[in-house]
Amino acid sequence: MRPPLLVCLFLLITLSANLVRVGCGSSPGRYGDFLNNIKTNTSAVEQKDAALEVISRLIPTRAHEFAVEIDFSLPLNTFKISKHNEGDSVKIVASSGITACRGFYHYLKNYCGCHVSWEGDQLALPEMLPLVDLTKTSPSRFVYYQNVCTWSYSFAAWTWLEWRRHIDWMALNGINLSLAPVQEDIWTEIYREMGLTDKDIEEHFAGPAFLAWQRMGNIRGVAGPLPQSFKDRLATLQSQVIYEIRRLGGTVALPAFAGHVPVALQRLFPKATFTPVERWNRFSDDECCPLFLDPTDELFHSIGTTFMQRIIQKYGSDHIFFADPFNEIQPQEADPDYLRKAVQGIFSAMHAVDDDAVWLLQGWMFVKNPFWNDELLEAFLTAIPHGRFLVLDLQSEQHPQYERTYSYYGQPFIWCMLHNFGGTLGMHGSVNNVNVNIPAARQRVNSTMVGVGITPEGINQNYVMYEFALDMSWNYEAVDEEVWFFRYASSRYGLINSQAIDAWQLLRNSVYSFKGLENIRGKYTYCRRPALTLAPWIWYERAMVERAWENLLNASDALGGSSQLYLHDLVDVTRQSLQNRADEIYLVIIQAYNHQLTFEVERMAAQFIELLEDIERILRTSPHFLLGPWLESFKVMGITDAERHLFEMNARNQITLWGSNGEIVDYATKQWSGIVQDFFVQRWRVFFDEIITAMRENRTVSDRKVREKIFRTVEVPFTLDTKTYPMTAEGDPVAISRELYEKWADLRLNVTIPRQKSKRRMIL
């Protein structure tokens, strides 16, 4: 039974947090009619049943202690929780099934000290459920989740089993708007009816791991072809996902036609206005890119309305559709009139089929792109009536666009935390930016903010950042970050443990403390293609992460035997600390190389390889850091041996070369057992052999030649290999982590690491 102290402390901390305003959700104002149409038609009874099913799946033996009622007369996104006597059930009355689930999880988290996350759950409820009397209304009309890229970096090979669990997690976190991007089966039908051959279509669709970028017009045919069986599988799965989200009262944005078409279509319609798309990330003409059909062309409207009719016929409509015509693609004309007409052409195809259509737009295309000056931005965003756009300010925590666009020139927008690129696993985040800027964005003069979202390219990393952002979607004001992290650590592990709490406070003030504008992802030296010119950097004191590591190890007696979440976090912090240590050793090697100290290069290179082998050891102890499940999830989708081999190649290529010639190499790299030993270690062995040989022969090293050798002898063979990897973890994570702490934490190297874009240097 949970110690009474934990429940009491949670209740005490929660009292002040729950003094919230009621019925004060954001008002969409003049565009309210359009946004209010974004809803499902699911009855209150069905939403209630769906919410109760979520509760039953999560706590099957205690579900009978909760009662749910859906009351559409409540203010939007409002829940009431009550239990006045010890023998009563906990009653949840909510405005929707999703809001009821959010209320349920709010109670579990803040009154019972429980936790649900991507890595697992901690659900040790107290024997007697605490009394409660609470009403809470979110200031967010929408709580949004997903990035178009998430469907390739994380969801590409998911089965219904993964989706069932994930939809429950979405509901528990109050997410009421997400994407449903599957469309390849419908396009195959349309293209065939238009006269394209199967070969034309095969050359257009990318493979399973790269569909997101083919959908956005960045690539074509990469890692394809796409078998019909896979298209049918995706469509069936999407139908299940949409059905369950709508049962809970949630909504999904379906794809609309953005203008990207197979190059072969120009052969059939030579008089239509097609424009080539600029080359994206060094892909060849054979793989980049589809053509762009001008939205003002009559053919655009014909194709767009046909597609809309088919997708609504198949999936129904919540009256919101997404289209990203210029995602990392430059429009052909820097002319306000052209952009207005292009927007109107795209939207007219939506509106012609659905009178209530709202266009969901990723604002990523405006970020750090000099093409989009103020005049062009305003022309694009005001081309259709206010409320017909719903803009995702995709990386608000670092590059907000709502400020420079005066709240998108009156169009409603959702404040989003992107945070992750490529699904990489390094620990980082900007807690204070999220905490302060979400309420500040709501309070801006003439703000059109209508919600909060999380938009990671890949999930299953840094979960604390996403729970924090989703909590902020329900808060009117900034929270006490120290208290929030105390509650997070205690509920995640199910105990109030001072060492674990101190560890998370150290992480809060180090890896999760970033406030700058630099790109902070992917700068993990040992995961990058080796070179003499890598520039590792960190914005925090490395020693703070090592102290967090030490504290987690000290908590092992209390937590190590019972908490899988603790073991996951211990492995993750160990991995992060060793990742930082690899940066140090690399810089020593480069210093020694520059001073022609051959013996020191040899000695430190051996130490670097030894460190990577130790990283492999600790990763192998956790089921969350294994390569095997990723590869197998792709292989089992194949029906024939050829399909299984193709799908495995997709899985391997995405997390290594990202393109047949390494066009975006290491962008989606993973720190997983298997890839460390057979990919990262092997690349660094080649690199060190080359530079040591060159030093012995008194000649210079050509980075280009070394890169070519690594590509030929390590990278390409790995993507084409069929070696199987373990599906289950092995080894004692606590024992191995402690061994590695004693081995590496006290290592002191005379090296300096520069802070990026700064003259300051940090002694390590």
PDB file of C-alpha atoms in Angstrom, residues 447-588:
ATOM      1  CA  SER A 447      -3.786  37.292 -29.552  1.00  0.00           C
ATOM      2  CA  THR A 448      -5.471  34.686 -31.757  1.00  0.00           C
ATOM      3  CA  MET A 449      -3.986  31.734 -29.893  1.00  0.00           C
ATOM      4  CA  VAL A 450      -6.585  28.969 -29.499  1.00  0.00           C
ATOM      5  CA  GLY A 451      -4.566  26.074 -28.165  1.00  0.00           C
ATOM      6  CA  VAL A 452      -1.352  24.320 -27.255  1.00  0.00           C
ATOM      7  CA  GLY A 453       0.265  21.430 -29.071  1.00  0.00           C
ATOM      8  CA  ILE A 454       3.249  19.106 -29.101  1.00  0.00           C
ATOM      9  CA  THR A 455       4.737  18.481 -32.539  1.00  0.00           C
ATOM     10  CA  PRO A 456       7.809  16.227 -32.199  1.00  0.00           C
ATOM     11  CA  GLU A 457       9.207  14.648 -35.337  1.00  0.00           C
ATOM     12  CA  GLY A 458       9.818  11.508 -33.306  1.00  0.00           C
ATOM     13  CA  ILE A 459       8.567  10.350 -29.910  1.00  0.00           C
ATOM     14  CA  ASN A 460       9.913   7.993 -27.202  1.00  0.00           C
ATOM     15  CA  GLN A 461      12.489  10.446 -25.874  1.00  0.00           C
ATOM     16  CA  ASN A 462      12.534  13.214 -23.242  1.00  0.00           C
ATOM     17  CA  TYR A 463       9.023  12.382 -22.096  1.00  0.00           C
ATOM     18  CA  VAL A 464       9.185  14.940 -19.292  1.00  0.00           C
ATOM     19  CA  MET A 465       9.139  17.795 -21.815  1.00  0.00           C
ATOM     20  CA  TYR A 466       5.927  16.586 -23.447  1.00  0.00           C
ATOM     21  CA  GLU A 467       4.076  15.992 -20.206  1.00  0.00           C
ATOM     22  CA  PHE A 468       5.102  19.468 -19.100  1.00  0.00           C
ATOM     23  CA  ALA A 469       3.861  21.112 -22.307  1.00  0.00           C
ATOM     24  CA  LEU A 470       0.589  19.177 -22.228  1.00  0.00           C
ATOM     25  CA  ASP A 471       0.047  20.225 -18.615  1.00  0.00           C
ATOM     26  CA  MET A 472       0.565  23.840 -19.689  1.00  0.00           C
ATOM     27  CA  SER A 473      -2.307  23.487 -22.157  1.00  0.00           C
ATOM     28  CA  TRP A 474      -4.546  23.389 -19.056  1.00  0.00           C
ATOM     29  CA  ASN A 475      -2.859  26.204 -17.126  1.00  0.00           C
ATOM     30  CA  TYR A 476      -3.639  29.902 -17.309  1.00  0.00           C
ATOM     31  CA  GLU A 477      -0.365  30.957 -15.724  1.00  0.00           C
ATOM     32  CA  ALA A 478       3.215  29.737 -15.387  1.00  0.00           C
ATOM     33  CA  VAL A 479       3.822  27.068 -12.761  1.00  0.00           C
ATOM     34  CA  ASP A 480       6.499  26.578 -10.134  1.00  0.00           C
ATOM     35  CA  GLU A 481       8.987  24.453 -12.076  1.00  0.00           C
ATOM     36  CA  GLU A 482      10.693  23.035  -8.999  1.00  0.00           C
ATOM     37  CA  VAL A 483       7.369  21.850  -7.576  1.00  0.00           C
ATOM     38  CA  TRP A 484       6.291  20.420 -10.921  1.00  0.00           C
ATOM     39  CA  PHE A 485       9.504  18.385 -11.234  1.00  0.00           C
ATOM     40  CA  PHE A 486       9.153  17.187  -7.628  1.00  0.00           C
ATOM     41  CA  ARG A 487       5.678  15.919  -8.430  1.00  0.00           C
ATOM     42  CA  TYR A 488       6.844  14.401 -11.726  1.00  0.00           C
ATOM     43  CA  ALA A 489       9.688  12.394 -10.150  1.00  0.00           C
ATOM     44  CA  SER A 490       7.570  11.224  -7.218  1.00  0.00           C
ATOM     45  CA  SER A 491       4.612  10.106  -9.314  1.00  0.00           C
ATOM     46  CA  ARG A 492       6.819   8.518 -11.976  1.00  0.00           C
ATOM     47  CA  TYR A 493       8.533   6.292  -9.431  1.00  0.00           C
ATOM     48  CA  GLY A 494       5.694   5.963  -6.931  1.00  0.00           C
ATOM     49  CA  LEU A 495       7.842   7.072  -4.001  1.00  0.00           C
ATOM     50  CA  ILE A 496       9.130  10.315  -2.571  1.00  0.00           C
ATOM     51  CA  ASN A 497      12.837   9.597  -2.828  1.00  0.00           C
ATOM     52  CA  SER A 498      15.197  12.506  -2.161  1.00  0.00           C
ATOM     53  CA  GLN A 499      17.960  11.209  -4.427  1.00  0.00           C
ATOM     54  CA  ALA A 500      15.597  10.724  -7.379  1.00  0.00           C
ATOM     55  CA  ILE A 501      14.024  14.133  -6.798  1.00  0.00           C
ATOM     56  CA  ASP A 502      17.446  15.780  -6.629  1.00  0.00           C
ATOM     57  CA  ALA A 503      18.417  14.017  -9.852  1.00  0.00           C
ATOM     58  CA  TRP A 504      15.435  15.470 -11.693  1.00  0.00           C
ATOM     59  CA  GLN A 505      16.086  18.952 -10.313  1.00  0.00           C
ATOM     60  CA  LEU A 506      19.649  18.700 -11.623  1.00  0.00           C
ATOM     61  CA  LEU A 507      18.323  17.657 -15.024  1.00  0.00           C
ATOM     62  CA  ARG A 508      15.836  20.532 -14.955  1.00  0.00           C
ATOM     63  CA  ASN A 509      18.686  22.975 -14.394  1.00  0.00           C
ATOM     64  CA  SER A 510      20.994  21.426 -16.985  1.00  0.00           C
ATOM     65  CA  VAL A 511      19.752  19.508 -20.025  1.00  0.00           C
ATOM     66  CA  TYR A 512      16.259  21.003 -19.794  1.00  0.00           C
ATOM     67  CA  SER A 513      17.405  24.588 -19.248  1.00  0.00           C
ATOM     68  CA  PHE A 514      18.163  25.733 -22.805  1.00  0.00           C
ATOM     69  CA  LYS A 515      16.982  29.231 -23.752  1.00  0.00           C
ATOM     70  CA  GLY A 516      18.927  30.138 -26.887  1.00  0.00           C
ATOM     71  CA  LEU A 517      18.289  30.035 -30.623  1.00  0.00           C
ATOM     72  CA  GLU A 518      20.953  27.530 -31.715  1.00  0.00           C
ATOM     73  CA  ASN A 519      19.910  24.168 -33.096  1.00  0.00           C
ATOM     74  CA  ILE A 520      20.463  21.948 -30.076  1.00  0.00           C
ATOM     75  CA  ARG A 521      19.560  18.564 -31.535  1.00  0.00           C
ATOM     76  CA  GLY A 522      21.806  16.007 -33.158  1.00  0.00           C
ATOM     77  CA  LYS A 523      25.139  17.310 -31.830  1.00  0.00           C
ATOM     78  CA  TYR A 524      26.169  13.942 -30.421  1.00  0.00           C
ATOM     79  CA  THR A 525      29.732  13.351 -31.610  1.00  0.00           C
ATOM     80  CA  TYR A 526      29.894   9.582 -31.544  1.00  0.00           C
ATOM     81  CA  CYS A 527      26.618   9.300 -33.507  1.00  0.00           C
ATOM     82  CA  ARG A 528      27.867  11.483 -36.355  1.00  0.00           C
ATOM     83  CA  ARG A 529      29.926  10.508 -39.375  1.00  0.00           C
ATOM     84  CA  PRO A 530      33.539  10.833 -38.168  1.00  0.00           C
ATOM     85  CA  ALA A 531      35.583  13.835 -39.303  1.00  0.00           C
ATOM     86  CA  LEU A 532      38.342  16.099 -38.046  1.00  0.00           C
ATOM     87  CA  THR A 533      36.033  19.097 -37.933  1.00  0.00           C
ATOM     88  CA  LEU A 534      33.147  18.125 -35.664  1.00  0.00           C
ATOM     89  CA  ALA A 535      32.222  20.776 -33.095  1.00  0.00           C
ATOM     90  CA  PRO A 536      30.664  19.266 -29.961  1.00  0.00           C
ATOM     91  CA  TRP A 537      29.113  21.702 -27.526  1.00  0.00           C
ATOM     92  CA  ILE A 538      26.807  21.821 -24.557  1.00  0.00           C
ATOM     93  CA  TRP A 539      24.960  24.689 -22.883  1.00  0.00           C
ATOM     94  CA  TYR A 540      25.015  23.220 -19.369  1.00  0.00           C
ATOM     95  CA  GLU A 541      27.502  22.015 -16.816  1.00  0.00           C
ATOM     96  CA  ARG A 542      28.334  18.429 -17.654  1.00  0.00           C
ATOM     97  CA  ALA A 543      28.999  17.761 -13.976  1.00  0.00           C
ATOM     98  CA  MET A 544      25.324  18.386 -13.180  1.00  0.00           C
ATOM     99  CA  VAL A 545      24.284  15.465 -15.375  1.00  0.00           C
ATOM    100  CA  GLU A 546      26.885  13.255 -13.731  1.00  0.00           C
ATOM    101  CA  ARG A 547      25.555  14.259 -10.306  1.00  0.00           C
ATOM    102  CA  ALA A 548      22.061  13.346 -11.509  1.00  0.00           C
ATOM    103  CA  TRP A 549      23.488  10.000 -12.603  1.00  0.00           C
ATOM    104  CA  GLU A 550      25.061   9.504  -9.179  1.00  0.00           C
ATOM    105  CA  ASN A 551      21.810  10.407  -7.427  1.00  0.00           C
ATOM    106  CA  LEU A 552      19.808   7.946  -9.514  1.00  0.00           C
ATOM    107  CA  LEU A 553      22.318   5.236  -8.676  1.00  0.00           C
ATOM    108  CA  ASN A 554      21.992   6.109  -4.990  1.00  0.00           C
ATOM    109  CA  ALA A 555      18.226   5.662  -5.326  1.00  0.00           C
ATOM    110  CA  SER A 556      18.604   2.119  -6.654  1.00  0.00           C
ATOM    111  CA  ASP A 557      18.011   0.387  -3.308  1.00  0.00           C
ATOM    112  CA  ALA A 558      14.633   2.104  -2.996  1.00  0.00           C
ATOM    113  CA  LEU A 559      13.613   2.083  -6.658  1.00  0.00           C
ATOM    114  CA  GLY A 560      15.700  -0.353  -8.646  1.00  0.00           C
ATOM    115  CA  GLY A 561      13.816  -3.504  -7.864  1.00  0.00           C
ATOM    116  CA  SER A 562      10.299  -2.294  -8.575  1.00  0.00           C
ATOM    117  CA  SER A 563      10.224   0.571 -11.051  1.00  0.00           C
ATOM    118  CA  GLN A 564      10.711  -0.082 -14.760  1.00  0.00           C
ATOM    119  CA  LEU A 565      10.446   3.665 -15.303  1.00  0.00           C
ATOM    120  CA  TYR A 566      13.339   4.208 -12.917  1.00  0.00           C
ATOM    121  CA  LEU A 567      15.448   1.656 -14.801  1.00  0.00           C
ATOM    122  CA  HIS A 568      14.620   3.340 -18.105  1.00  0.00           C
ATOM    123  CA  ASP A 569      15.670   6.723 -16.729  1.00  0.00           C
ATOM    124  CA  LEU A 570      18.859   5.341 -15.212  1.00  0.00           C
ATOM    125  CA  VAL A 571      19.900   3.921 -18.579  1.00  0.00           C
ATOM    126  CA  ASP A 572      18.960   7.183 -20.298  1.00  0.00           C
ATOM    127  CA  VAL A 573      20.995   9.359 -17.916  1.00  0.00           C
ATOM    128  CA  THR A 574      23.914   6.925 -18.123  1.00  0.00           C
ATOM    129  CA  ARG A 575      23.726   7.150 -21.914  1.00  0.00           C
ATOM    130  CA  GLN A 576      23.636  10.958 -21.776  1.00  0.00           C
ATOM    131  CA  SER A 577      26.621  11.168 -19.445  1.00  0.00           C
ATOM    132  CA  LEU A 578      28.682   8.817 -21.587  1.00  0.00           C
ATOM    133  CA  GLN A 579      27.634  10.744 -24.685  1.00  0.00           C
ATOM    134  CA  ASN A 580      29.085  13.886 -23.098  1.00  0.00           C
ATOM    135  CA  ARG A 581      32.251  12.017 -22.173  1.00  0.00           C
ATOM    136  CA  ALA A 582      32.662  10.933 -25.807  1.00  0.00           C
ATOM    137  CA  ASP A 583      32.607  14.608 -26.824  1.00  0.00           C
ATOM    138  CA  GLU A 584      35.499  15.283 -24.449  1.00  0.00           C
ATOM    139  CA  ILE A 585      37.630  12.408 -25.642  1.00  0.00           C
ATOM    140  CA  TYR A 586      37.043  13.356 -29.273  1.00  0.00           C
ATOM    141  CA  LEU A 587      38.373  16.873 -28.632  1.00  0.00           C
ATOM    142  CA  VAL A 588      41.469  15.480 -26.937  1.00  0.00           C
TER     143      VAL A 588
END
